[in-house]
Amino acid sequence: MDDLSRFAIHTATTRSWPIEGAIAEYAAAGVKGVTVWREALDGRDTREIGNRIRDRGMAVVSLCRGGVFAADTEAARSSALDENRRCLDQAAALGAPIVVLVCGAFPGQELEESRRQIEEALFALVPHAKAAGVKLAVEPLHPMYADSRSAINTMGQARTICERIDSPWLGVAVDVYHTWWDDRLEAEIGLCGRSLRLFAFHVSDWMTPTCDLLEDRGLMGDGCIPIRKIREWMEEAGFRGFNEVEIFSRRHWASDQGQFLAAIRTAYIEHV
Ligand code: ZN
């Protein structure tokens, strides 16, 4: 889309840049929103980074990421909850309205049990989210990550958990990379929109072949995802947030990041 008013980038996309550099470069490229990768805040003053983003005329879109709720021991699940409370507090200090959640899965544990643990954790976290003034966005992950990263693999699973907990502080992050294959996607976006649960929208592309399960995402237009169509479904469902570029790619991280940022801007205009 030509309109750059909702053009956002996740700092992990240009991981080779320290966050201060990324903020300056994004602002100069006309980016309007920044999602902050939590590791990028290590050793920094969180409030100062939030102010730095706003001083450059950009919004903080979200803090990425919390979650990892599923585990085989009570102690591990309890310490995950503590970690997520710290993450919510950090988001509040940053001025981020949302924490994006990769909910977790434990290898060898049945997915139904992991989902039960995730729901229990989300239920326990919602009061802290409300107190911090920061929303929780469940991001369904592609089923290839169901073994170890998330037992929430479809929009339908994410929506069902949100409906059962039924809090305005809990919703869904839609990432085209994780959801494009789902024949229920348009319908689920509509259902989530109707209950005001569309909190975030992430874009990248699916490469053929995909050479790495985690770090081979494509630039928009380089793969097979109908990104613009999905963006239009989001808008038809009432979503008015940022279109956030989130590309985990070793190939792109190894490239000249200035040229990569220019390519992202062009791809956003042509394919989002
Ligand atoms: Zn994402």
Short mmCIF file of C-alpha atoms and ligand atoms in Angstrom, two decimals:
data_model
loop_
_atom_site.label_atom_id
_atom_site.label_comp_id
_atom_site.label_asym_id
_atom_site.label_seq_id
_atom_site.Cartn_x
_atom_site.Cartn_y
_atom_site.Cartn_z
CA MET A 1 0.00 0.00 0.00
CA ASP A 2 1.22 3.53 -0.85
CA ASP A 3 -0.05 4.86 2.44
CA LEU A 4 2.79 4.46 4.92
CA SER A 5 0.81 5.62 7.96
CA ARG A 6 0.57 2.05 9.31
CA PHE A 7 4.00 0.86 8.19
CA ALA A 8 5.76 -0.81 11.14
CA ILE A 9 8.86 -2.97 11.52
CA HIS A 10 9.87 -5.47 14.19
CA THR A 11 13.46 -4.74 15.24
CA ALA A 12 14.37 -8.44 14.90
CA THR A 13 13.99 -7.90 11.14
CA THR A 14 17.21 -5.87 11.12
CA ARG A 15 18.84 -7.76 13.94
CA SER A 16 22.33 -6.75 12.84
CA TRP A 17 21.61 -3.15 13.87
CA PRO A 18 21.68 -2.16 17.54
CA ILE A 19 18.27 -0.83 18.49
CA GLU A 20 19.38 2.81 18.58
CA GLY A 21 20.60 2.53 14.99
CA ALA A 22 17.44 0.75 13.90
CA ILE A 23 15.26 3.51 15.39
CA ALA A 24 17.18 6.25 13.55
CA GLU A 25 17.17 4.35 10.24
CA TYR A 26 13.48 3.40 10.47
CA ALA A 27 12.45 7.01 11.14
CA ALA A 28 14.48 8.21 8.15
CA ALA A 29 12.79 5.57 5.94
CA GLY A 30 9.28 6.72 6.85
CA VAL A 31 8.43 3.90 9.23
CA LYS A 32 5.63 4.84 11.65
CA GLY A 33 5.66 2.01 14.18
CA VAL A 34 8.26 -0.14 15.91
CA THR A 35 7.87 -3.49 17.60
CA VAL A 36 10.71 -4.12 20.00
CA TRP A 37 12.42 -7.49 20.29
CA ARG A 38 12.93 -8.01 23.99
CA GLU A 39 16.57 -9.08 23.67
CA ALA A 40 17.28 -5.73 21.98
CA LEU A 41 16.60 -4.06 25.34
CA ASP A 42 19.34 -5.94 27.18
CA GLY A 43 21.62 -3.45 28.93
CA ARG A 44 19.38 -0.52 27.93
CA ASP A 45 17.09 1.83 29.82
CA THR A 46 13.67 0.62 28.65
CA ARG A 47 11.96 4.00 29.20
CA GLU A 48 14.67 5.80 27.27
CA ILE A 49 14.22 3.46 24.29
CA GLY A 50 10.45 4.05 24.33
CA ASN A 51 10.96 7.82 24.42
CA ARG A 52 13.55 7.63 21.68
CA ILE A 53 11.05 5.87 19.39
CA ARG A 54 8.30 8.42 20.13
CA ASP A 55 10.70 11.37 19.80
CA ARG A 56 11.35 10.21 16.24
CA GLY A 57 7.63 10.41 15.50
CA MET A 58 6.97 6.66 15.66
CA ALA A 59 4.70 4.56 17.86
CA VAL A 60 5.76 1.57 19.92
CA VAL A 61 3.56 -1.19 18.48
CA SER A 62 4.35 -4.07 20.82
CA LEU A 63 6.97 -5.84 22.88
CA CYS A 64 7.92 -9.24 21.50
CA ARG A 65 7.71 -11.63 23.15
CA GLY A 66 6.26 -13.33 26.18
CA GLY A 67 4.74 -16.79 26.57
CA VAL A 68 6.41 -20.21 26.84
CA PHE A 69 3.75 -21.35 29.29
CA ALA A 70 3.76 -25.10 28.64
CA ALA A 71 6.18 -27.12 30.76
CA ASP A 72 6.43 -30.49 32.47
CA THR A 73 6.74 -29.20 36.03
CA GLU A 74 4.66 -26.91 38.21
CA ALA A 75 7.82 -24.98 39.15
CA ALA A 76 8.67 -24.27 35.52
CA ARG A 77 5.11 -23.12 34.77
CA SER A 78 5.13 -20.86 37.79
CA SER A 79 8.45 -19.29 36.87
CA ALA A 80 7.11 -18.72 33.33
CA LEU A 81 4.23 -16.76 34.85
CA ASP A 82 6.68 -14.61 36.85
CA GLU A 83 8.70 -13.99 33.71
CA ASN A 84 5.58 -12.91 31.85
CA ARG A 85 4.63 -10.50 34.63
CA ARG A 86 8.09 -8.95 34.27
CA CYS A 87 7.55 -8.78 30.52
CA LEU A 88 4.24 -6.93 31.01
CA ASP A 89 5.92 -4.47 33.37
CA GLN A 90 8.72 -3.94 30.87
CA ALA A 91 6.14 -3.28 28.14
CA ALA A 92 4.48 -0.69 30.37
CA ALA A 93 7.86 1.02 30.92
CA LEU A 94 8.51 0.98 27.18
CA GLY A 95 5.04 2.38 26.47
CA ALA A 96 4.11 -0.70 24.41
CA PRO A 97 0.35 -1.36 24.39
CA ILE A 98 0.74 -5.08 23.62
CA VAL A 99 2.90 -8.07 24.53
CA VAL A 100 2.94 -10.71 21.79
CA LEU A 101 2.86 -14.29 23.09
CA VAL A 102 4.50 -17.42 21.71
CA CYS A 103 2.61 -19.75 24.01
CA GLY A 104 4.91 -22.75 24.19
CA ALA A 105 4.87 -26.52 23.79
CA PHE A 106 6.87 -29.16 25.58
CA PRO A 107 8.36 -31.97 23.46
CA GLY A 108 6.67 -35.24 24.34
CA GLN A 109 3.79 -33.61 26.19
CA GLU A 110 0.40 -34.02 24.51
CA LEU A 111 -0.78 -30.90 22.75
CA GLU A 112 -4.11 -30.98 24.61
CA GLU A 113 -2.22 -30.80 27.92
CA SER A 114 -0.04 -27.94 26.66
CA ARG A 115 -3.15 -26.06 25.55
CA ARG A 116 -4.75 -26.59 28.94
CA GLN A 117 -1.63 -25.20 30.64
CA ILE A 118 -1.56 -22.24 28.25
CA GLU A 119 -5.18 -21.39 28.99
CA GLU A 120 -4.57 -21.65 32.72
CA ALA A 121 -1.55 -19.33 32.43
CA LEU A 122 -3.41 -16.76 30.34
CA PHE A 123 -6.27 -16.75 32.83
CA ALA A 124 -3.76 -16.14 35.63
CA LEU A 125 -1.99 -13.34 33.72
CA VAL A 126 -4.97 -11.26 32.63
CA PRO A 127 -5.29 -9.35 35.95
CA HIS A 128 -1.62 -8.32 35.73
CA ALA A 129 -2.11 -7.24 32.09
CA LYS A 130 -5.04 -5.08 33.15
CA ALA A 131 -3.08 -3.56 36.05
CA ALA A 132 -0.12 -2.82 33.75
CA GLY A 133 -2.41 -1.42 31.03
CA VAL A 134 -0.84 -3.79 28.46
CA LYS A 135 -2.79 -6.24 26.29
CA LEU A 136 -1.82 -9.86 25.67
CA ALA A 137 -1.85 -11.06 22.05
CA VAL A 138 -1.79 -14.82 21.43
CA GLU A 139 0.07 -15.52 18.19
CA PRO A 140 -0.86 -18.88 16.62
CA LEU A 141 2.28 -20.47 15.16
CA HIS A 142 2.53 -22.64 12.06
CA PRO A 143 2.02 -26.34 12.93
CA MET A 144 5.68 -27.08 12.12
CA TYR A 145 6.39 -25.52 15.54
CA ALA A 146 3.85 -27.62 17.46
CA ASP A 147 6.55 -29.85 18.96
CA SER A 148 8.44 -27.24 20.92
CA ARG A 149 7.33 -23.65 20.34
CA SER A 150 3.56 -23.46 20.45
CA ALA A 151 0.62 -25.79 20.87
CA ILE A 152 -1.57 -22.95 19.55
CA ASN A 153 -1.39 -23.51 15.80
CA THR A 154 -4.61 -22.15 14.35
CA MET A 155 -6.63 -18.99 14.59
CA GLY A 156 -9.52 -21.12 15.77
CA GLN A 157 -7.55 -22.44 18.76
CA ALA A 158 -6.41 -18.92 19.70
CA ARG A 159 -9.92 -17.51 19.37
CA THR A 160 -11.48 -20.30 21.42
CA ILE A 161 -9.12 -19.68 24.34
CA CYS A 162 -9.75 -15.94 24.15
CA GLU A 163 -13.51 -16.49 24.14
CA ARG A 164 -13.38 -18.75 27.17
CA ILE A 165 -11.31 -16.28 29.20
CA ASP A 166 -13.29 -13.38 27.74
CA SER A 167 -11.22 -10.35 28.72
CA PRO A 168 -10.67 -7.15 26.71
CA TRP A 169 -6.98 -7.52 27.65
CA LEU A 170 -6.62 -10.78 25.68
CA GLY A 171 -6.69 -11.11 21.88
CA VAL A 172 -4.93 -12.51 18.82
CA ALA A 173 -1.87 -11.56 16.76
CA VAL A 174 -2.30 -12.65 13.13
CA ASP A 175 0.95 -13.47 11.34
CA VAL A 176 0.59 -14.33 7.66
CA TYR A 177 3.65 -16.61 7.87
CA HIS A 178 1.93 -18.82 10.42
CA THR A 179 -1.65 -18.73 9.16
CA TRP A 180 -1.71 -18.34 5.37
CA TRP A 181 -2.28 -22.08 4.73
CA ASP A 182 -5.46 -22.27 6.87
CA ASP A 183 -8.68 -22.54 4.87
CA ARG A 184 -10.49 -21.06 7.89
CA LEU A 185 -8.32 -17.94 7.95
CA GLU A 186 -10.76 -15.44 6.42
CA ALA A 187 -13.64 -16.71 8.56
CA GLU A 188 -11.55 -16.67 11.74
CA ILE A 189 -10.28 -13.14 11.09
CA GLY A 190 -13.93 -12.12 10.72
CA LEU A 191 -14.92 -13.82 13.98
CA CYS A 192 -11.99 -12.29 15.88
CA GLY A 193 -12.78 -8.87 14.43
CA ARG A 194 -16.39 -9.07 15.51
CA SER A 195 -15.34 -9.60 19.12
CA LEU A 196 -12.61 -6.90 18.90
CA ARG A 197 -9.82 -9.43 19.37
CA LEU A 198 -7.58 -8.55 16.42
CA PHE A 199 -4.63 -6.97 18.22
CA ALA A 200 -1.72 -7.26 15.76
CA PHE A 201 -0.84 -8.11 12.15
CA HIS A 202 2.59 -9.40 11.03
CA VAL A 203 3.80 -9.73 7.44
CA SER A 204 6.62 -11.57 5.69
CA ASP A 205 6.59 -14.26 3.00
CA TRP A 206 6.92 -18.04 2.66
CA MET A 207 9.93 -19.18 0.62
CA THR A 208 9.92 -22.27 -1.61
CA PRO A 209 11.88 -24.18 -0.60
CA THR A 210 12.13 -23.06 3.02
CA CYS A 211 15.68 -23.91 4.05
CA ASP A 212 15.42 -23.24 7.79
CA LEU A 213 12.38 -23.68 10.02
CA LEU A 214 13.08 -20.50 12.00
CA GLU A 215 15.24 -18.15 10.03
CA ASP A 216 14.33 -18.32 6.36
CA ARG A 217 11.37 -15.99 6.05
CA GLY A 218 11.05 -14.02 2.84
CA LEU A 219 10.59 -10.39 1.97
CA MET A 220 6.99 -9.64 1.01
CA GLY A 221 6.51 -10.56 -2.65
CA ASP A 222 9.36 -13.09 -2.72
CA GLY A 223 7.15 -16.02 -1.69
CA CYS A 224 3.67 -17.45 -2.09
CA ILE A 225 1.55 -15.77 0.61
CA PRO A 226 -1.36 -13.61 -0.64
CA ILE A 227 -0.40 -10.83 1.78
CA ARG A 228 -2.54 -8.05 0.36
CA LYS A 229 -5.63 -10.23 0.35
CA ILE A 230 -5.10 -11.15 4.01
CA ARG A 231 -4.45 -7.48 4.90
CA GLU A 232 -7.77 -6.61 3.26
CA TRP A 233 -9.53 -9.33 5.30
CA MET A 234 -8.06 -7.75 8.44
CA GLU A 235 -9.40 -4.33 7.47
CA GLU A 236 -12.80 -5.69 6.53
CA ALA A 237 -12.90 -7.22 10.02
CA GLY A 238 -12.24 -3.79 11.55
CA PHE A 239 -8.49 -3.96 12.21
CA ARG A 240 -6.94 -0.48 12.19
CA GLY A 241 -3.53 -1.24 13.71
CA PHE A 242 -0.09 -1.37 12.15
CA ASN A 243 1.01 -3.69 9.33
CA GLU A 244 4.17 -4.95 10.90
CA VAL A 245 7.07 -6.35 8.89
CA GLU A 246 8.65 -9.25 10.78
CA ILE A 247 11.30 -11.14 8.83
CA PHE A 248 13.51 -13.64 10.61
CA SER A 249 16.10 -14.43 7.96
CA ARG A 250 19.76 -15.30 8.26
CA ARG A 251 20.16 -14.48 4.59
CA HIS A 252 18.77 -10.96 5.02
CA TRP A 253 20.61 -10.36 8.31
CA ALA A 254 23.86 -11.08 6.46
CA SER A 255 23.03 -8.50 3.79
CA ASP A 256 23.57 -4.72 3.85
CA GLN A 257 20.86 -3.62 6.31
CA GLY A 258 20.42 -0.19 4.71
CA GLN A 259 19.68 -1.77 1.34
CA PHE A 260 17.44 -4.32 3.04
CA LEU A 261 15.42 -1.55 4.71
CA ALA A 262 14.97 0.19 1.35
CA ALA A 263 13.80 -3.12 -0.15
CA ILE A 264 11.34 -3.59 2.74
CA ARG A 265 9.82 -0.17 2.07
CA THR A 266 9.42 -0.94 -1.65
CA ALA A 267 7.97 -4.39 -0.92
CA TYR A 268 5.54 -2.87 1.58
CA ILE A 269 4.25 -0.45 -1.04
CA GLU A 270 3.98 -3.15 -3.73
CA HIS A 271 2.77 -6.20 -1.80
CA VAL A 272 1.12 -5.27 1.52
ZN ZN B 1 4.77 -12.78 14.17
#
